[in-house]
């Protein structure tokens, strides 16, 4: 069995392919553990945050958003990109929750990190549970259109487990929050 | 509140940016719900499968793999891309499990779908729980290097919940499997 240090792929050269507003694409030539050369196509991304906002009554704020790559509306937790590589994830989470839903939360619980597609994308999301919710002012980005709904947390968990909700950050964050809040109990 | 049909973004034109082995990148000009124009940068991807293989003794087969975009080894479930757009996900899952781990499974349970990054990638993974495991022949792809380990399922669940395991498909699949197998129980 290979040791961890024997799995490493070392960069030889980088070819920049695309420098967009959101996506940055490159192809690197790399040296493999067996000494062969190969290429790695990958996307670099600033990083993002996702939030599970739950009311004192056990209701969750979810969003329905049109996702262009899938050509349909899907159900998601509030989420958004970091403004810059140096923005603190918690600050970004507070900003995004307020912008998208108009909600301010008194209590923030870290639900850990999530790598959506480590094989080809550097993006890391930091996930949070937000409690003690009250209303501020919703301030959607230009070009952002959302349908926001308040749903019993137990129903969202059911939809995540049944596969009705498929959005990755939503599945991860909701199930970690479900254990945190006692909706799912370890046997 | 906007209705679902009022959230749709309609394509106006497509600019192909990159046509790689794994990633295909495009930027579309789209018409927004308010009639404005904007651009959408996105990756198209054939789709993939991920498998939670669990032994009769409650042990799970996991992989440690170097992921170039993160520049480190992370822990994942066995997974792989579809060979073509028409490949059946279950056939791909059987093929990938055998190729990567040398394991054949008698029982396959559908754990639903997972969209890793719907904001900018079309990729869909179909997730499976595999039981009744026995050994076949491991046949790694050229340029694929893995470290495979058998770990108590309860420990993997703990690492997924604590955020030690961050790989998206792994978090989703392991938690859905944990409920399926009774490691996590709904209250």
PDB file of C-alpha atoms in Angstrom, chain A:
ATOM      1  CA  UNK A   1       0.000   0.000   0.000  1.00  0.00           C
ATOM      2  CA  UNK A   2       1.270   3.484  -0.944  1.00  0.00           C
ATOM      3  CA  UNK A   3       2.052   5.888   1.895  1.00  0.00           C
ATOM      4  CA  UNK A   4       0.377   9.330   1.847  1.00  0.00           C
ATOM      5  CA  UNK A   5       3.629  11.057   0.834  1.00  0.00           C
ATOM      6  CA  UNK A   6       3.929   8.643  -2.110  1.00  0.00           C
ATOM      7  CA  UNK A   7       0.589   9.843  -3.541  1.00  0.00           C
ATOM      8  CA  UNK A   8       1.766  13.388  -4.230  1.00  0.00           C
ATOM      9  CA  UNK A   9       1.593  14.893  -7.723  1.00  0.00           C
ATOM     10  CA  UNK A  10       4.146  17.654  -8.341  1.00  0.00           C
ATOM     11  CA  UNK A  11       3.518  20.612 -10.696  1.00  0.00           C
ATOM     12  CA  UNK A  12       5.880  20.953 -13.682  1.00  0.00           C
ATOM     13  CA  UNK A  13       4.175  23.770 -15.610  1.00  0.00           C
ATOM     14  CA  UNK A  14       0.879  25.695 -15.734  1.00  0.00           C
ATOM     15  CA  UNK A  15      -1.154  26.799 -18.737  1.00  0.00           C
ATOM     16  CA  UNK A  16      -3.801  29.428 -17.920  1.00  0.00           C
ATOM     17  CA  UNK A  17      -6.943  28.766 -19.946  1.00  0.00           C
ATOM     18  CA  UNK A  18      -9.570  31.205 -18.703  1.00  0.00           C
ATOM     19  CA  UNK A  19      -9.724  34.049 -16.221  1.00  0.00           C
ATOM     20  CA  UNK A  20     -13.424  34.768 -15.677  1.00  0.00           C
ATOM     21  CA  UNK A  21     -15.423  36.634 -13.071  1.00  0.00           C
ATOM     22  CA  UNK A  22     -16.163  33.465 -11.098  1.00  0.00           C
ATOM     23  CA  UNK A  23     -14.147  30.662 -12.678  1.00  0.00           C
ATOM     24  CA  UNK A  24     -10.438  30.518 -13.350  1.00  0.00           C
ATOM     25  CA  UNK A  25      -9.371  27.495 -15.374  1.00  0.00           C
ATOM     26  CA  UNK A  26      -5.872  26.081 -15.831  1.00  0.00           C
ATOM     27  CA  UNK A  27      -4.211  22.917 -17.090  1.00  0.00           C
ATOM     28  CA  UNK A  28      -1.052  21.843 -15.280  1.00  0.00           C
ATOM     29  CA  UNK A  29       1.494  19.300 -16.394  1.00  0.00           C
ATOM     30  CA  UNK A  30       2.357  17.231 -13.325  1.00  0.00           C
ATOM     31  CA  UNK A  31       4.816  14.571 -12.271  1.00  0.00           C
ATOM     32  CA  UNK A  32       3.014  11.473 -10.959  1.00  0.00           C
ATOM     33  CA  UNK A  33       4.133   9.231  -8.078  1.00  0.00           C
ATOM     34  CA  UNK A  34       5.542   6.713 -10.628  1.00  0.00           C
ATOM     35  CA  UNK A  35       7.561   9.446 -12.372  1.00  0.00           C
ATOM     36  CA  UNK A  36       5.275   9.630 -15.427  1.00  0.00           C
ATOM     37  CA  UNK A  37       3.876  12.946 -16.601  1.00  0.00           C
ATOM     38  CA  UNK A  38       0.179  13.714 -16.892  1.00  0.00           C
ATOM     39  CA  UNK A  39      -2.083  16.770 -17.061  1.00  0.00           C
ATOM     40  CA  UNK A  40      -4.594  18.067 -14.516  1.00  0.00           C
ATOM     41  CA  UNK A  41      -7.460  20.314 -15.627  1.00  0.00           C
ATOM     42  CA  UNK A  42      -8.824  22.372 -12.768  1.00  0.00           C
ATOM     43  CA  UNK A  43     -10.860  25.362 -11.687  1.00  0.00           C
ATOM     44  CA  UNK A  44      -9.718  27.755  -9.005  1.00  0.00           C
ATOM     45  CA  UNK A  45     -12.403  29.500  -6.994  1.00  0.00           C
ATOM     46  CA  UNK A  46     -12.164  32.034  -4.134  1.00  0.00           C
ATOM     47  CA  UNK A  47     -14.265  29.944  -1.758  1.00  0.00           C
ATOM     48  CA  UNK A  48     -17.758  30.379  -0.394  1.00  0.00           C
ATOM     49  CA  UNK A  49     -20.061  29.960   2.590  1.00  0.00           C
ATOM     50  CA  UNK A  50     -23.400  28.237   3.181  1.00  0.00           C
ATOM     51  CA  UNK A  51     -25.840  28.811   6.044  1.00  0.00           C
ATOM     52  CA  UNK A  52     -28.600  26.709   7.662  1.00  0.00           C
ATOM     53  CA  UNK A  53     -30.870  29.341   9.278  1.00  0.00           C
ATOM     54  CA  UNK A  54     -33.283  27.756  11.792  1.00  0.00           C
ATOM     55  CA  UNK A  55     -35.966  29.642  13.747  1.00  0.00           C
ATOM     56  CA  UNK A  56     -36.773  29.047  17.417  1.00  0.00           C
ATOM     57  CA  UNK A  57     -39.890  27.209  16.162  1.00  0.00           C
ATOM     58  CA  UNK A  58     -37.784  24.671  14.199  1.00  0.00           C
ATOM     59  CA  UNK A  59     -38.391  26.152  10.767  1.00  0.00           C
ATOM     60  CA  UNK A  60     -35.628  26.541   8.190  1.00  0.00           C
ATOM     61  CA  UNK A  61     -35.195  29.323   5.642  1.00  0.00           C
ATOM     62  CA  UNK A  62     -34.548  27.811   2.193  1.00  0.00           C
ATOM     63  CA  UNK A  63     -34.184  29.264  -1.266  1.00  0.00           C
ATOM     64  CA  UNK A  64     -35.391  28.179  -4.688  1.00  0.00           C
ATOM     65  CA  UNK A  65     -32.986  29.418  -7.338  1.00  0.00           C
ATOM     66  CA  UNK A  66     -32.608  28.902 -11.094  1.00  0.00           C
ATOM     67  CA  UNK A  67     -29.225  27.277 -11.710  1.00  0.00           C
ATOM     68  CA  UNK A  68     -28.143  27.870 -15.258  1.00  0.00           C
ATOM     69  CA  UNK A  69     -25.834  24.815 -15.653  1.00  0.00           C
ATOM     70  CA  UNK A  70     -28.781  22.550 -14.707  1.00  0.00           C
ATOM     71  CA  UNK A  71     -31.401  24.646 -16.562  1.00  0.00           C
ATOM     72  CA  UNK A  72     -33.835  24.433 -13.682  1.00  0.00           C
ATOM     73  CA  UNK A  73     -34.835  25.736 -10.260  1.00  0.00           C
ATOM     74  CA  UNK A  74     -33.328  23.835  -7.328  1.00  0.00           C
ATOM     75  CA  UNK A  75     -33.682  24.119  -3.553  1.00  0.00           C
ATOM     76  CA  UNK A  76     -30.675  25.364  -1.590  1.00  0.00           C
ATOM     77  CA  UNK A  77     -29.520  26.900   1.650  1.00  0.00           C
ATOM     78  CA  UNK A  78     -28.546  30.599   1.557  1.00  0.00           C
ATOM     79  CA  UNK A  79     -24.954  30.777   0.307  1.00  0.00           C
ATOM     80  CA  UNK A  80     -22.492  32.964  -1.500  1.00  0.00           C
ATOM     81  CA  UNK A  81     -18.924  33.537  -2.579  1.00  0.00           C
ATOM     82  CA  UNK A  82     -16.274  35.222  -0.477  1.00  0.00           C
ATOM     83  CA  UNK A  83     -15.746  38.848  -1.580  1.00  0.00           C
ATOM     84  CA  UNK A  84     -11.978  38.319  -1.559  1.00  0.00           C
ATOM     85  CA  UNK A  85      -9.470  35.629  -0.624  1.00  0.00           C
ATOM     86  CA  UNK A  86      -8.913  37.404   2.688  1.00  0.00           C
ATOM     87  CA  UNK A  87     -12.575  37.748   3.744  1.00  0.00           C
ATOM     88  CA  UNK A  88     -13.359  35.852   6.940  1.00  0.00           C
ATOM     89  CA  UNK A  89     -15.915  33.081   6.206  1.00  0.00           C
ATOM     90  CA  UNK A  90     -18.089  34.061   9.191  1.00  0.00           C
ATOM     91  CA  UNK A  91     -18.244  37.696   8.020  1.00  0.00           C
ATOM     92  CA  UNK A  92     -19.180  36.471   4.534  1.00  0.00           C
ATOM     93  CA  UNK A  93     -21.890  34.223   6.000  1.00  0.00           C
ATOM     94  CA  UNK A  94     -23.446  37.116   7.958  1.00  0.00           C
ATOM     95  CA  UNK A  95     -23.332  39.322   4.848  1.00  0.00           C
ATOM     96  CA  UNK A  96     -24.843  36.693   2.529  1.00  0.00           C
ATOM     97  CA  UNK A  97     -27.633  35.721   4.936  1.00  0.00           C
ATOM     98  CA  UNK A  98     -28.645  39.364   5.297  1.00  0.00           C
ATOM     99  CA  UNK A  99     -28.363  40.133   1.562  1.00  0.00           C
ATOM    100  CA  UNK A 100     -30.309  37.100   0.393  1.00  0.00           C
ATOM    101  CA  UNK A 101     -32.940  36.701   3.094  1.00  0.00           C
ATOM    102  CA  UNK A 102     -32.946  39.926   5.123  1.00  0.00           C
ATOM    103  CA  UNK A 103     -32.167  37.903   8.251  1.00  0.00           C
ATOM    104  CA  UNK A 104     -29.740  38.642  11.091  1.00  0.00           C
ATOM    105  CA  UNK A 105     -28.759  35.772  13.423  1.00  0.00           C
ATOM    106  CA  UNK A 106     -27.604  36.071  17.046  1.00  0.00           C
ATOM    107  CA  UNK A 107     -25.951  32.653  17.246  1.00  0.00           C
ATOM    108  CA  UNK A 108     -23.548  31.097  14.727  1.00  0.00           C
ATOM    109  CA  UNK A 109     -22.333  27.484  14.979  1.00  0.00           C
ATOM    110  CA  UNK A 110     -19.539  26.240  12.709  1.00  0.00           C
ATOM    111  CA  UNK A 111     -20.633  23.123  10.752  1.00  0.00           C
ATOM    112  CA  UNK A 112     -17.216  22.492   9.213  1.00  0.00           C
ATOM    113  CA  UNK A 113     -15.935  22.611   5.684  1.00  0.00           C
ATOM    114  CA  UNK A 114     -17.064  21.112   2.404  1.00  0.00           C
ATOM    115  CA  UNK A 115     -15.122  20.573  -0.834  1.00  0.00           C
ATOM    116  CA  UNK A 116     -17.725  20.294  -3.612  1.00  0.00           C
ATOM    117  CA  UNK A 117     -15.550  18.764  -6.324  1.00  0.00           C
ATOM    118  CA  UNK A 118     -11.989  18.204  -5.123  1.00  0.00           C
ATOM    119  CA  UNK A 119     -11.042  16.281  -8.278  1.00  0.00           C
ATOM    120  CA  UNK A 120     -11.171  19.409 -10.428  1.00  0.00           C
ATOM    121  CA  UNK A 121     -12.000  22.461  -8.301  1.00  0.00           C
ATOM    122  CA  UNK A 122     -10.203  24.198  -5.426  1.00  0.00           C
ATOM    123  CA  UNK A 123     -13.441  25.631  -3.975  1.00  0.00           C
ATOM    124  CA  UNK A 124     -13.964  25.237  -0.248  1.00  0.00           C
ATOM    125  CA  UNK A 125     -17.227  26.157   1.473  1.00  0.00           C
ATOM    126  CA  UNK A 126     -17.463  26.869   5.187  1.00  0.00           C
ATOM    127  CA  UNK A 127     -20.868  25.844   6.529  1.00  0.00           C
ATOM    128  CA  UNK A 128     -22.771  27.404   9.439  1.00  0.00           C
ATOM    129  CA  UNK A 129     -25.871  26.856  11.524  1.00  0.00           C
ATOM    130  CA  UNK A 130     -27.539  30.207  12.312  1.00  0.00           C
ATOM    131  CA  UNK A 131     -29.977  30.546  15.232  1.00  0.00           C
ATOM    132  CA  UNK A 132     -31.721  33.385  17.068  1.00  0.00           C
ATOM    133  CA  UNK A 133     -33.043  34.847  13.821  1.00  0.00           C
ATOM    134  CA  UNK A 134     -34.596  38.290  13.404  1.00  0.00           C
ATOM    135  CA  UNK A 135     -35.324  40.491  10.431  1.00  0.00           C
ATOM    136  CA  UNK A 136     -32.942  43.025   8.877  1.00  0.00           C
ATOM    137  CA  UNK A 137     -33.064  44.312   5.281  1.00  0.00           C
ATOM    138  CA  UNK A 138     -32.815  41.963   2.261  1.00  0.00           C
ATOM    139  CA  UNK A 139     -30.379  43.386  -0.328  1.00  0.00           C
ATOM    140  CA  UNK A 140     -30.108  41.022  -3.294  1.00  0.00           C
ATOM    141  CA  UNK A 141     -27.208  41.467  -5.719  1.00  0.00           C
ATOM    142  CA  UNK A 142     -28.194  42.855  -9.095  1.00  0.00           C
ATOM    143  CA  UNK A 143     -28.912  39.842 -11.319  1.00  0.00           C
ATOM    144  CA  UNK A 144     -29.848  37.645  -8.339  1.00  0.00           C
ATOM    145  CA  UNK A 145     -33.385  36.246  -8.265  1.00  0.00           C
ATOM    146  CA  UNK A 146     -34.546  34.041  -5.432  1.00  0.00           C
ATOM    147  CA  UNK A 147     -37.708  32.565  -4.057  1.00  0.00           C
ATOM    148  CA  UNK A 148     -37.433  32.278  -0.269  1.00  0.00           C
ATOM    149  CA  UNK A 149     -39.507  29.956   1.898  1.00  0.00           C
ATOM    150  CA  UNK A 150     -39.805  28.942   5.563  1.00  0.00           C
ATOM    151  CA  UNK A 151     -40.241  25.164   5.936  1.00  0.00           C
ATOM    152  CA  UNK A 152     -40.225  22.796   8.950  1.00  0.00           C
ATOM    153  CA  UNK A 153     -36.632  21.586   9.432  1.00  0.00           C
ATOM    154  CA  UNK A 154     -37.905  17.971   9.664  1.00  0.00           C
ATOM    155  CA  UNK A 155     -39.365  18.283   6.124  1.00  0.00           C
ATOM    156  CA  UNK A 156     -36.070  19.601   4.722  1.00  0.00           C
ATOM    157  CA  UNK A 157     -34.184  16.703   6.344  1.00  0.00           C
ATOM    158  CA  UNK A 158     -36.671  14.280   4.787  1.00  0.00           C
ATOM    159  CA  UNK A 159     -36.137  15.826   1.316  1.00  0.00           C
ATOM    160  CA  UNK A 160     -32.347  15.694   1.724  1.00  0.00           C
ATOM    161  CA  UNK A 161     -32.440  12.013   2.755  1.00  0.00           C
ATOM    162  CA  UNK A 162     -34.876  10.978   0.017  1.00  0.00           C
ATOM    163  CA  UNK A 163     -32.766  12.656  -2.665  1.00  0.00           C
ATOM    164  CA  UNK A 164     -35.436  15.246  -3.518  1.00  0.00           C
ATOM    165  CA  UNK A 165     -32.926  17.935  -2.505  1.00  0.00           C
ATOM    166  CA  UNK A 166     -29.694  17.265  -4.439  1.00  0.00           C
ATOM    167  CA  UNK A 167     -27.638  20.425  -3.943  1.00  0.00           C
ATOM    168  CA  UNK A 168     -24.361  19.302  -2.361  1.00  0.00           C
ATOM    169  CA  UNK A 169     -23.728  22.091   0.146  1.00  0.00           C
ATOM    170  CA  UNK A 170     -27.386  21.840   1.206  1.00  0.00           C
ATOM    171  CA  UNK A 171     -27.248  18.072   1.786  1.00  0.00           C
ATOM    172  CA  UNK A 172     -24.000  18.358   3.787  1.00  0.00           C
ATOM    173  CA  UNK A 173     -25.001  21.372   5.866  1.00  0.00           C
ATOM    174  CA  UNK A 174     -28.555  20.232   6.608  1.00  0.00           C
ATOM    175  CA  UNK A 175     -27.468  16.742   7.758  1.00  0.00           C
ATOM    176  CA  UNK A 176     -24.644  18.087   9.948  1.00  0.00           C
ATOM    177  CA  UNK A 177     -27.115  20.624  11.414  1.00  0.00           C
ATOM    178  CA  UNK A 178     -29.721  17.870  11.900  1.00  0.00           C
ATOM    179  CA  UNK A 179     -27.320  15.968  14.165  1.00  0.00           C
ATOM    180  CA  UNK A 180     -26.281  19.181  15.950  1.00  0.00           C
ATOM    181  CA  UNK A 181     -29.944  20.026  16.675  1.00  0.00           C
ATOM    182  CA  UNK A 182     -31.000  16.492  17.644  1.00  0.00           C
ATOM    183  CA  UNK A 183     -33.218  15.725  14.627  1.00  0.00           C
ATOM    184  CA  UNK A 184     -30.872  12.826  13.862  1.00  0.00           C
ATOM    185  CA  UNK A 185     -29.448  10.836  16.743  1.00  0.00           C
ATOM    186  CA  UNK A 186     -26.446   8.501  16.710  1.00  0.00           C
ATOM    187  CA  UNK A 187     -27.249   4.886  17.628  1.00  0.00           C
TER     188      UNK A 187
END
